[in-house]
Amino acid sequence: MSAHTSGEWLLLFCTIAIVIFLAVTFKRRFWDEPLKHGPGFFLGVKVSPGFYEGEGIQWLRRYHTVVLATDSILALAVLAIFASGRWYLFPVWAGGTAVLHTATLQGFTYYTRATLGANPPVHSSVAVPLETRRLSDYISWRVEALIAVITALSWALLLTNGDARIHWNVPVVFTYLILGLLPFKVVVARSSFPLPADRPEEHHRWMKAQRRYWLHVQDSSRWFFIVLLGGYALLHGWHVASANAWPRWLMIGITSAIWLYMAVTIVRGERRLTAMGRDLLPVGSWSTPFRPARLMAPGFAVAFGVWFGGLILLLVFFRH
Amino acid sequence: MFLTIDANDKRPLYQQIVDGVKALIASGELREGMTLPSVRQVANDLSVNLNTIAVAYRQLQEEGFLRVRHGAGAVVSSRLARGVEEEALRKPLRTALTQLILGGRNDREIIAAVRQELELIRQKGDSR
């Protein structure tokens, strides 16, 4: 490996800091996820007393294997980036950690609900909040317009002034991530679940906090990719940026800061939701006579599947 | 503010919604000008047919409690039922009183029970 520049040392430092942060904080959060609601539940599925002395051992082992496999893939990817010296891939890896963790955790949770929690307890009473929900309560259309303008300007710069070194798959993937997450926001903002008639206020407060948390995480990830797209357009479409090293490092610095902010948001948000929902019934752990138990809002799984599938197709088949 | 729906209740679902909204209006928790969620939102929250909620809202509108705005929810328009004759108001009271008499309560106990229930309705509104 050639001698590192000061910028590369900075990136190395940031990466190590993030990996330590992931290992110490994230790992603990993911590892204990099945027990988040106490020993009476496994990943939000109600289990019988003594579960963790019998069948639960297998379930925990399966879950921990998936967590370890996910983190091993991420560790190998970051090692490959170091070994090959392709530092520009680091932001993609940082964003990929969030996507991969979410996809594997949600996938395993779905599997658990479909097998272990296939027949959830049915409650005859259900509470309905008489509170009006509007999309504009959760989505700022001005910010969405700003995002659209930055995206359009980035593309305009690349198309009119782009140099010969542009890999078109990069702005296409970033644009897909930025715009593709908007339908998710709509699904999340509209999501709702029946509330148990027992302590409906607390369940409702928890549901609203969860909705805000998910939107916050999505917004952070979108801004992460917006900075990457804008930075890419500047580096390949503005000669001052391409001729100097500092714009590249500025972009990496900003994206790393956003990523760190996103990580802190996730950890703090999860901690807060766990504290709020410790004694409450997890979503999807019970059913009503009117509707089956649902882990996610209708449309969320479909939207996520389409979006994630599209992303994989783009990454695999669209090389230049 | 919440409506509680019970699948074991003998009343149909739409009637539980009508009665629940009326109870909230009577207690003062729902005041004139306050907005209720749209038919679509309530149907989605309960995962029941849109028509079930639409029927409940239509009945509340016909009785003068709600003004439904298409696509934007419904507004509480009045605390007083519209066009309900004295006889229609007294009929359920008479049924309830008959039940109390048949249950062996004397006049004093019945009046005390009525006062107590009225107080409960008012307290519910004041506590908000």
mmCIF file of C-alpha atoms in Angstrom, chain A:
data_model
loop_
_atom_site.group_PDB
_atom_site.id
_atom_site.type_symbol
_atom_site.label_atom_id
_atom_site.label_comp_id
_atom_site.label_asym_id
_atom_site.label_seq_id
_atom_site.Cartn_x
_atom_site.Cartn_y
_atom_site.Cartn_z
ATOM 1 C CA MET A 1 0.000 0.000 0.000
ATOM 2 C CA SER A 2 1.375 3.401 -0.908
ATOM 3 C CA ALA A 3 2.057 6.022 1.743
ATOM 4 C CA HIS A 4 -1.084 7.656 2.984
ATOM 5 C CA THR A 5 -1.827 11.317 2.430
ATOM 6 C CA SER A 6 -3.077 13.426 5.331
ATOM 7 C CA GLY A 7 -6.597 13.182 3.939
ATOM 8 C CA GLU A 8 -6.393 9.418 3.825
ATOM 9 C CA TRP A 9 -5.183 9.337 7.413
ATOM 10 C CA LEU A 10 -8.178 11.469 8.343
ATOM 11 C CA LEU A 11 -10.475 9.030 6.581
ATOM 12 C CA LEU A 12 -8.743 6.107 8.267
ATOM 13 C CA PHE A 13 -9.272 7.753 11.638
ATOM 14 C CA CYS A 14 -12.976 8.433 10.862
ATOM 15 C CA THR A 15 -13.499 4.841 9.709
ATOM 16 C CA ILE A 16 -11.889 3.355 12.805
ATOM 17 C CA ALA A 17 -13.975 5.693 14.990
ATOM 18 C CA ILE A 18 -17.154 4.625 13.202
ATOM 19 C CA VAL A 19 -16.269 0.917 13.367
ATOM 20 C CA ILE A 20 -15.583 1.211 17.119
ATOM 21 C CA PHE A 21 -18.848 3.109 17.502
ATOM 22 C CA LEU A 22 -20.679 0.343 15.608
ATOM 23 C CA ALA A 23 -18.991 -2.426 17.602
ATOM 24 C CA VAL A 24 -19.626 -0.884 21.007
ATOM 25 C CA THR A 25 -23.068 0.662 20.536
ATOM 26 C CA PHE A 26 -24.824 -0.868 17.549
ATOM 27 C CA LYS A 27 -23.744 -4.376 18.280
ATOM 28 C CA ARG A 28 -25.158 -4.261 21.761
ATOM 29 C CA ARG A 29 -28.435 -2.857 20.425
ATOM 30 C CA PHE A 30 -28.759 -5.521 17.723
ATOM 31 C CA TRP A 31 -27.597 -8.356 19.940
ATOM 32 C CA ASP A 32 -30.257 -7.735 22.595
ATOM 33 C CA GLU A 33 -33.027 -6.816 20.150
ATOM 34 C CA PRO A 34 -35.131 -9.998 20.676
ATOM 35 C CA LEU A 35 -35.379 -9.235 24.410
ATOM 36 C CA LYS A 36 -36.285 -5.580 23.952
ATOM 37 C CA HIS A 37 -39.786 -6.115 25.365
ATOM 38 C CA GLY A 38 -38.651 -8.339 28.213
ATOM 39 C CA PRO A 39 -38.506 -12.126 28.652
ATOM 40 C CA GLY A 40 -42.193 -12.471 27.739
ATOM 41 C CA PHE A 41 -41.434 -11.657 24.100
ATOM 42 C CA PHE A 42 -39.049 -12.683 21.335
ATOM 43 C CA LEU A 43 -38.694 -9.960 18.687
ATOM 44 C CA GLY A 44 -42.111 -8.664 19.672
ATOM 45 C CA VAL A 45 -43.768 -12.098 19.566
ATOM 46 C CA LYS A 46 -45.443 -13.158 22.790
ATOM 47 C CA VAL A 47 -43.808 -16.324 24.135
ATOM 48 C CA SER A 48 -44.746 -18.645 26.972
ATOM 49 C CA PRO A 49 -42.902 -18.660 30.317
ATOM 50 C CA GLY A 50 -39.824 -20.862 30.143
ATOM 51 C CA PHE A 51 -39.353 -20.170 26.426
ATOM 52 C CA TYR A 52 -35.750 -19.099 26.925
ATOM 53 C CA GLU A 53 -34.928 -22.345 28.731
ATOM 54 C CA GLY A 54 -36.136 -24.453 25.803
ATOM 55 C CA GLU A 55 -37.081 -23.498 22.256
ATOM 56 C CA GLY A 56 -35.869 -19.936 22.791
ATOM 57 C CA ILE A 57 -32.214 -21.012 22.950
ATOM 58 C CA GLN A 58 -32.429 -22.159 19.303
ATOM 59 C CA TRP A 59 -34.196 -18.980 18.254
ATOM 60 C CA LEU A 60 -31.613 -16.792 19.955
ATOM 61 C CA ARG A 61 -28.799 -18.794 18.343
ATOM 62 C CA ARG A 62 -30.385 -18.405 14.894
ATOM 63 C CA TYR A 63 -30.835 -14.678 15.413
ATOM 64 C CA HIS A 64 -27.274 -14.144 16.644
ATOM 65 C CA THR A 65 -25.926 -16.095 13.656
ATOM 66 C CA VAL A 66 -27.734 -13.708 11.302
ATOM 67 C CA VAL A 67 -26.392 -10.661 13.188
ATOM 68 C CA LEU A 68 -22.849 -12.028 13.112
ATOM 69 C CA ALA A 69 -23.105 -12.903 9.394
ATOM 70 C CA THR A 70 -24.324 -9.359 8.599
ATOM 71 C CA ASP A 71 -21.529 -7.721 10.532
ATOM 72 C CA SER A 72 -18.948 -10.119 9.047
ATOM 73 C CA ILE A 73 -19.982 -9.038 5.536
ATOM 74 C CA LEU A 74 -19.646 -5.377 6.542
ATOM 75 C CA ALA A 75 -16.273 -6.035 8.196
ATOM 76 C CA LEU A 76 -14.982 -7.830 5.087
ATOM 77 C CA ALA A 77 -16.212 -4.982 2.886
ATOM 78 C CA VAL A 78 -14.424 -2.338 4.945
ATOM 79 C CA LEU A 79 -11.243 -4.463 5.009
ATOM 80 C CA ALA A 80 -11.430 -4.783 1.210
ATOM 81 C CA ILE A 81 -11.743 -0.989 0.922
ATOM 82 C CA PHE A 82 -8.640 -0.542 3.077
ATOM 83 C CA ALA A 83 -6.670 -3.199 1.236
ATOM 84 C CA SER A 84 -7.516 -1.891 -2.229
ATOM 85 C CA GLY A 85 -7.095 1.765 -1.255
ATOM 86 C CA ARG A 86 -10.439 2.664 -2.879
ATOM 87 C CA TRP A 87 -11.253 5.322 -0.310
ATOM 88 C CA TYR A 88 -14.049 6.797 -2.374
ATOM 89 C CA LEU A 89 -16.081 3.640 -1.643
ATOM 90 C CA PHE A 90 -16.113 4.382 2.070
ATOM 91 C CA PRO A 91 -19.283 6.578 2.005
ATOM 92 C CA VAL A 92 -21.099 3.821 0.084
ATOM 93 C CA TRP A 93 -20.033 1.317 2.751
ATOM 94 C CA ALA A 94 -21.191 3.670 5.515
ATOM 95 C CA GLY A 95 -24.628 4.020 3.881
ATOM 96 C CA GLY A 96 -24.724 0.292 3.147
ATOM 97 C CA THR A 97 -24.373 -0.603 6.828
ATOM 98 C CA ALA A 98 -27.719 1.035 7.597
ATOM 99 C CA VAL A 99 -29.448 -0.606 4.614
ATOM 100 C CA LEU A 100 -28.022 -4.073 5.333
ATOM 101 C CA HIS A 101 -28.755 -3.944 9.058
ATOM 102 C CA THR A 102 -32.338 -2.801 8.408
ATOM 103 C CA ALA A 103 -32.953 -5.408 5.707
ATOM 104 C CA THR A 104 -31.596 -8.367 7.707
ATOM 105 C CA LEU A 105 -33.277 -7.373 10.951
ATOM 106 C CA GLN A 106 -36.629 -6.764 9.270
ATOM 107 C CA GLY A 107 -36.282 -10.009 7.308
ATOM 108 C CA PHE A 108 -35.612 -12.030 10.453
ATOM 109 C CA THR A 109 -38.438 -10.283 12.305
ATOM 110 C CA TYR A 110 -40.816 -11.146 9.463
ATOM 111 C CA TYR A 111 -39.700 -14.763 9.559
ATOM 112 C CA THR A 112 -40.241 -14.871 13.336
ATOM 113 C CA ARG A 113 -43.722 -13.338 13.094
ATOM 114 C CA ALA A 114 -44.707 -15.725 10.310
ATOM 115 C CA THR A 115 -43.589 -18.824 12.213
ATOM 116 C CA LEU A 116 -43.317 -18.350 15.972
ATOM 117 C CA GLY A 117 -45.964 -15.613 16.093
ATOM 118 C CA ALA A 118 -48.323 -16.943 13.429
ATOM 119 C CA ASN A 119 -51.281 -17.091 15.841
ATOM 120 C CA PRO A 120 -51.131 -13.996 18.014
ATOM 121 C CA PRO A 121 -53.622 -13.437 20.866
ATOM 122 C CA VAL A 122 -56.835 -11.694 19.776
ATOM 123 C CA HIS A 123 -58.131 -8.739 21.828
ATOM 124 C CA SER A 124 -61.816 -7.943 21.445
ATOM 125 C CA SER A 125 -61.464 -4.266 22.426
ATOM 126 C CA VAL A 126 -59.594 -1.742 20.359
ATOM 127 C CA ALA A 127 -59.142 2.022 20.674
ATOM 128 C CA VAL A 128 -59.176 4.482 17.782
ATOM 129 C CA PRO A 129 -57.471 7.845 18.145
ATOM 130 C CA LEU A 130 -59.704 10.749 17.124
ATOM 131 C CA GLU A 131 -56.740 12.790 15.978
ATOM 132 C CA THR A 132 -56.418 13.956 12.396
ATOM 133 C CA ARG A 133 -53.239 12.850 10.632
ATOM 134 C CA ARG A 134 -52.063 14.793 7.602
ATOM 135 C CA LEU A 135 -49.039 14.173 5.423
ATOM 136 C CA SER A 136 -47.974 17.779 5.949
ATOM 137 C CA ASP A 137 -47.682 17.080 9.698
ATOM 138 C CA TYR A 138 -44.775 14.799 8.902
ATOM 139 C CA ILE A 139 -43.444 15.833 5.496
ATOM 140 C CA SER A 140 -42.233 19.338 4.698
ATOM 141 C CA TRP A 141 -43.008 19.919 1.029
ATOM 142 C CA ARG A 142 -40.618 22.901 0.987
ATOM 143 C CA VAL A 143 -37.740 20.647 2.004
ATOM 144 C CA GLU A 144 -38.859 18.108 -0.602
ATOM 145 C CA ALA A 145 -38.800 20.879 -3.234
ATOM 146 C CA LEU A 146 -35.278 21.855 -2.113
ATOM 147 C CA ILE A 147 -34.178 18.227 -2.453
ATOM 148 C CA ALA A 148 -35.670 18.086 -5.955
ATOM 149 C CA VAL A 149 -33.869 21.317 -6.923
ATOM 150 C CA ILE A 150 -30.467 20.080 -5.625
ATOM 151 C CA THR A 151 -30.963 16.790 -7.465
ATOM 152 C CA ALA A 152 -31.937 18.559 -10.697
ATOM 153 C CA LEU A 153 -29.011 21.018 -10.455
ATOM 154 C CA SER A 154 -26.570 18.183 -9.842
ATOM 155 C CA TRP A 155 -27.814 16.395 -12.941
ATOM 156 C CA ALA A 156 -27.757 19.600 -14.978
ATOM 157 C CA LEU A 157 -24.115 20.151 -13.981
ATOM 158 C CA LEU A 158 -23.157 16.574 -14.844
ATOM 159 C CA LEU A 159 -24.973 16.572 -18.184
ATOM 160 C CA THR A 160 -23.748 19.971 -19.386
ATOM 161 C CA ASN A 161 -20.267 20.195 -17.889
ATOM 162 C CA GLY A 162 -19.328 16.668 -16.800
ATOM 163 C CA ASP A 163 -15.821 15.362 -17.476
ATOM 164 C CA ALA A 164 -14.913 12.071 -19.131
ATOM 165 C CA ARG A 165 -14.331 10.264 -15.809
ATOM 166 C CA ILE A 166 -18.002 10.136 -14.857
ATOM 167 C CA HIS A 167 -19.369 6.731 -13.971
ATOM 168 C CA TRP A 168 -23.061 7.283 -14.650
ATOM 169 C CA ASN A 169 -24.129 4.460 -12.376
ATOM 170 C CA VAL A 170 -23.009 6.573 -9.380
ATOM 171 C CA PRO A 171 -25.420 9.531 -9.834
ATOM 172 C CA VAL A 172 -28.162 7.136 -10.975
ATOM 173 C CA VAL A 173 -27.865 5.061 -7.764
ATOM 174 C CA PHE A 174 -27.715 8.188 -5.567
ATOM 175 C CA THR A 175 -30.766 9.677 -7.313
ATOM 176 C CA TYR A 176 -32.605 6.382 -6.946
ATOM 177 C CA LEU A 177 -31.858 6.382 -3.220
ATOM 178 C CA ILE A 178 -32.860 10.030 -2.759
ATOM 179 C CA LEU A 179 -36.124 9.931 -4.716
ATOM 180 C CA GLY A 180 -36.960 6.303 -3.942
ATOM 181 C CA LEU A 181 -37.136 6.999 -0.226
ATOM 182 C CA LEU A 182 -39.929 9.587 -0.647
ATOM 183 C CA PRO A 183 -42.708 6.993 -1.169
ATOM 184 C CA PHE A 184 -41.452 5.359 2.035
ATOM 185 C CA LYS A 185 -41.936 8.593 3.897
ATOM 186 C CA VAL A 186 -45.531 8.722 2.671
ATOM 187 C CA VAL A 187 -46.137 5.110 3.749
ATOM 188 C CA VAL A 188 -44.585 5.750 7.181
ATOM 189 C CA ALA A 189 -46.470 9.041 7.675
ATOM 190 C CA ARG A 190 -49.744 7.275 6.885
ATOM 191 C CA SER A 191 -48.989 4.163 8.907
ATOM 192 C CA SER A 192 -51.173 3.265 11.842
ATOM 193 C CA PHE A 193 -51.956 0.286 13.976
ATOM 194 C CA PRO A 194 -54.918 -0.541 16.201
ATOM 195 C CA LEU A 195 -54.382 0.485 19.789
ATOM 196 C CA PRO A 196 -55.222 -1.814 22.687
ATOM 197 C CA ALA A 197 -58.149 -0.488 24.716
ATOM 198 C CA ASP A 198 -55.906 -0.794 27.767
ATOM 199 C CA ARG A 199 -53.671 2.320 28.109
ATOM 200 C CA PRO A 200 -54.418 3.686 24.614
ATOM 201 C CA GLU A 201 -52.749 7.074 25.343
ATOM 202 C CA GLU A 202 -49.386 5.475 26.055
ATOM 203 C CA HIS A 203 -49.595 3.195 23.029
ATOM 204 C CA HIS A 204 -50.601 6.137 20.858
ATOM 205 C CA ARG A 205 -47.699 8.269 22.139
ATOM 206 C CA TRP A 206 -45.305 5.422 21.425
ATOM 207 C CA MET A 207 -46.682 4.966 17.905
ATOM 208 C CA LYS A 208 -46.283 8.667 17.124
ATOM 209 C CA ALA A 209 -42.735 8.672 18.498
ATOM 210 C CA GLN A 210 -41.912 5.657 16.355
ATOM 211 C CA ARG A 211 -43.347 7.338 13.244
ATOM 212 C CA ARG A 212 -41.263 10.479 13.857
ATOM 213 C CA TYR A 213 -38.165 8.370 14.530
ATOM 214 C CA TRP A 214 -38.453 6.450 11.248
ATOM 215 C CA LEU A 215 -38.992 9.655 9.290
ATOM 216 C CA HIS A 216 -35.977 11.222 10.991
ATOM 217 C CA VAL A 217 -33.782 8.258 10.066
ATOM 218 C CA GLN A 218 -35.008 8.359 6.467
ATOM 219 C CA ASP A 219 -34.386 12.091 6.224
ATOM 220 C CA SER A 220 -30.846 11.684 7.560
ATOM 221 C CA SER A 221 -30.079 8.960 5.013
ATOM 222 C CA ARG A 222 -31.533 11.009 2.173
ATOM 223 C CA TRP A 223 -29.398 14.037 3.080
ATOM 224 C CA PHE A 224 -26.408 11.720 3.211
ATOM 225 C CA PHE A 225 -27.013 10.715 -0.413
ATOM 226 C CA ILE A 226 -27.907 14.275 -1.481
ATOM 227 C CA VAL A 227 -24.490 15.482 -0.305
ATOM 228 C CA LEU A 228 -22.874 12.582 -2.139
ATOM 229 C CA LEU A 229 -24.757 13.380 -5.369
ATOM 230 C CA GLY A 230 -24.063 17.111 -5.128
ATOM 231 C CA GLY A 231 -20.412 16.439 -4.272
ATOM 232 C CA TYR A 232 -20.039 14.019 -7.178
ATOM 233 C CA ALA A 233 -21.537 16.577 -9.560
ATOM 234 C CA LEU A 234 -19.163 19.287 -8.302
ATOM 235 C CA LEU A 235 -16.105 17.035 -8.504
ATOM 236 C CA HIS A 236 -16.876 16.035 -12.085
ATOM 237 C CA GLY A 237 -18.560 19.164 -13.363
ATOM 238 C CA TRP A 238 -16.692 22.082 -11.782
ATOM 239 C CA HIS A 239 -13.013 22.416 -12.677
ATOM 240 C CA VAL A 240 -12.061 24.132 -9.374
ATOM 241 C CA ALA A 241 -13.402 21.183 -7.400
ATOM 242 C CA SER A 242 -11.744 18.590 -9.630
ATOM 243 C CA ALA A 243 -8.373 20.383 -9.628
ATOM 244 C CA ASN A 244 -8.031 20.566 -5.839
ATOM 245 C CA ALA A 245 -8.028 17.966 -3.103
ATOM 246 C CA TRP A 246 -9.929 19.927 -0.484
ATOM 247 C CA PRO A 247 -13.432 19.696 -2.057
ATOM 248 C CA ARG A 248 -13.145 15.898 -2.063
ATOM 249 C CA TRP A 249 -12.227 15.833 1.610
ATOM 250 C CA LEU A 250 -14.845 18.420 2.430
ATOM 251 C CA MET A 251 -17.476 16.176 0.855
ATOM 252 C CA ILE A 252 -16.181 13.120 2.714
ATOM 253 C CA GLY A 253 -16.118 15.120 5.943
ATOM 254 C CA ILE A 254 -19.731 16.267 5.511
ATOM 255 C CA THR A 255 -21.025 12.812 4.557
ATOM 256 C CA SER A 256 -19.162 11.241 7.491
ATOM 257 C CA ALA A 257 -20.688 13.841 9.821
ATOM 258 C CA ILE A 258 -24.181 13.104 8.479
ATOM 259 C CA TRP A 259 -23.569 9.380 8.802
ATOM 260 C CA LEU A 260 -22.417 9.835 12.386
ATOM 261 C CA TYR A 261 -25.484 11.973 13.092
ATOM 262 C CA MET A 262 -27.651 9.210 11.593
ATOM 263 C CA ALA A 263 -25.961 6.588 13.783
ATOM 264 C CA VAL A 264 -26.484 8.699 16.905
ATOM 265 C CA THR A 265 -30.122 9.322 15.880
ATOM 266 C CA ILE A 266 -30.711 5.590 15.499
ATOM 267 C CA VAL A 267 -29.097 4.687 18.813
ATOM 268 C CA ARG A 268 -30.814 7.450 20.770
ATOM 269 C CA GLY A 269 -34.143 6.901 19.018
ATOM 270 C CA GLU A 270 -34.071 3.137 19.615
ATOM 271 C CA ARG A 271 -33.146 3.683 23.250
ATOM 272 C CA ARG A 272 -35.991 6.169 23.725
ATOM 273 C CA LEU A 273 -38.537 3.924 21.989
ATOM 274 C CA THR A 274 -37.386 0.940 24.041
ATOM 275 C CA ALA A 275 -37.791 2.924 27.264
ATOM 276 C CA MET A 276 -41.213 4.205 26.189
ATOM 277 C CA GLY A 277 -42.489 0.814 25.058
ATOM 278 C CA ARG A 278 -41.025 -1.426 27.740
ATOM 279 C CA ASP A 279 -44.409 -2.221 29.339
ATOM 280 C CA LEU A 280 -46.517 -1.797 26.211
ATOM 281 C CA LEU A 281 -47.749 -4.379 23.748
ATOM 282 C CA PRO A 282 -45.443 -4.488 20.725
ATOM 283 C CA VAL A 283 -47.014 -3.738 17.355
ATOM 284 C CA GLY A 284 -47.976 -6.959 15.596
ATOM 285 C CA SER A 285 -47.874 -9.056 18.782
ATOM 286 C CA TRP A 286 -51.652 -9.093 19.090
ATOM 287 C CA SER A 287 -54.600 -9.014 16.757
ATOM 288 C CA THR A 288 -58.133 -7.647 16.719
ATOM 289 C CA PRO A 289 -61.285 -9.299 15.385
ATOM 290 C CA PHE A 290 -61.266 -6.645 12.648
ATOM 291 C CA ARG A 291 -57.754 -7.096 11.346
ATOM 292 C CA PRO A 292 -54.877 -9.566 11.554
ATOM 293 C CA ALA A 293 -51.711 -8.700 13.458
ATOM 294 C CA ARG A 294 -49.337 -6.619 11.385
ATOM 295 C CA LEU A 295 -45.717 -5.910 12.004
ATOM 296 C CA MET A 296 -45.649 -3.087 9.501
ATOM 297 C CA ALA A 297 -48.107 -0.762 7.881
ATOM 298 C CA PRO A 298 -49.777 -2.093 4.732
ATOM 299 C CA GLY A 299 -47.644 -1.319 1.735
ATOM 300 C CA PHE A 300 -44.426 -0.909 3.676
ATOM 301 C CA ALA A 301 -43.093 -4.405 2.986
ATOM 302 C CA VAL A 302 -44.102 -4.171 -0.685
ATOM 303 C CA ALA A 303 -42.568 -0.700 -1.040
ATOM 304 C CA PHE A 304 -39.380 -1.833 0.684
ATOM 305 C CA GLY A 305 -39.158 -4.998 -1.459
ATOM 306 C CA VAL A 306 -39.591 -3.065 -4.719
ATOM 307 C CA TRP A 307 -37.164 -0.341 -3.651
ATOM 308 C CA PHE A 308 -34.500 -2.717 -2.328
ATOM 309 C CA GLY A 309 -34.862 -5.028 -5.357
ATOM 310 C CA GLY A 310 -34.449 -2.046 -7.686
ATOM 311 C CA LEU A 311 -31.350 -0.970 -5.810
ATOM 312 C CA ILE A 312 -29.770 -4.413 -6.055
ATOM 313 C CA LEU A 313 -30.569 -4.577 -9.790
ATOM 314 C CA LEU A 314 -28.986 -1.155 -10.319
ATOM 315 C CA LEU A 315 -25.867 -2.076 -8.358
ATOM 316 C CA VAL A 316 -25.435 -5.412 -10.130
ATOM 317 C CA PHE A 317 -26.371 -4.614 -13.724
ATOM 318 C CA PHE A 318 -25.676 -0.915 -14.218
ATOM 319 C CA ARG A 319 -21.914 -0.624 -14.204
ATOM 320 C CA HIS A 320 -21.216 2.616 -16.115
#
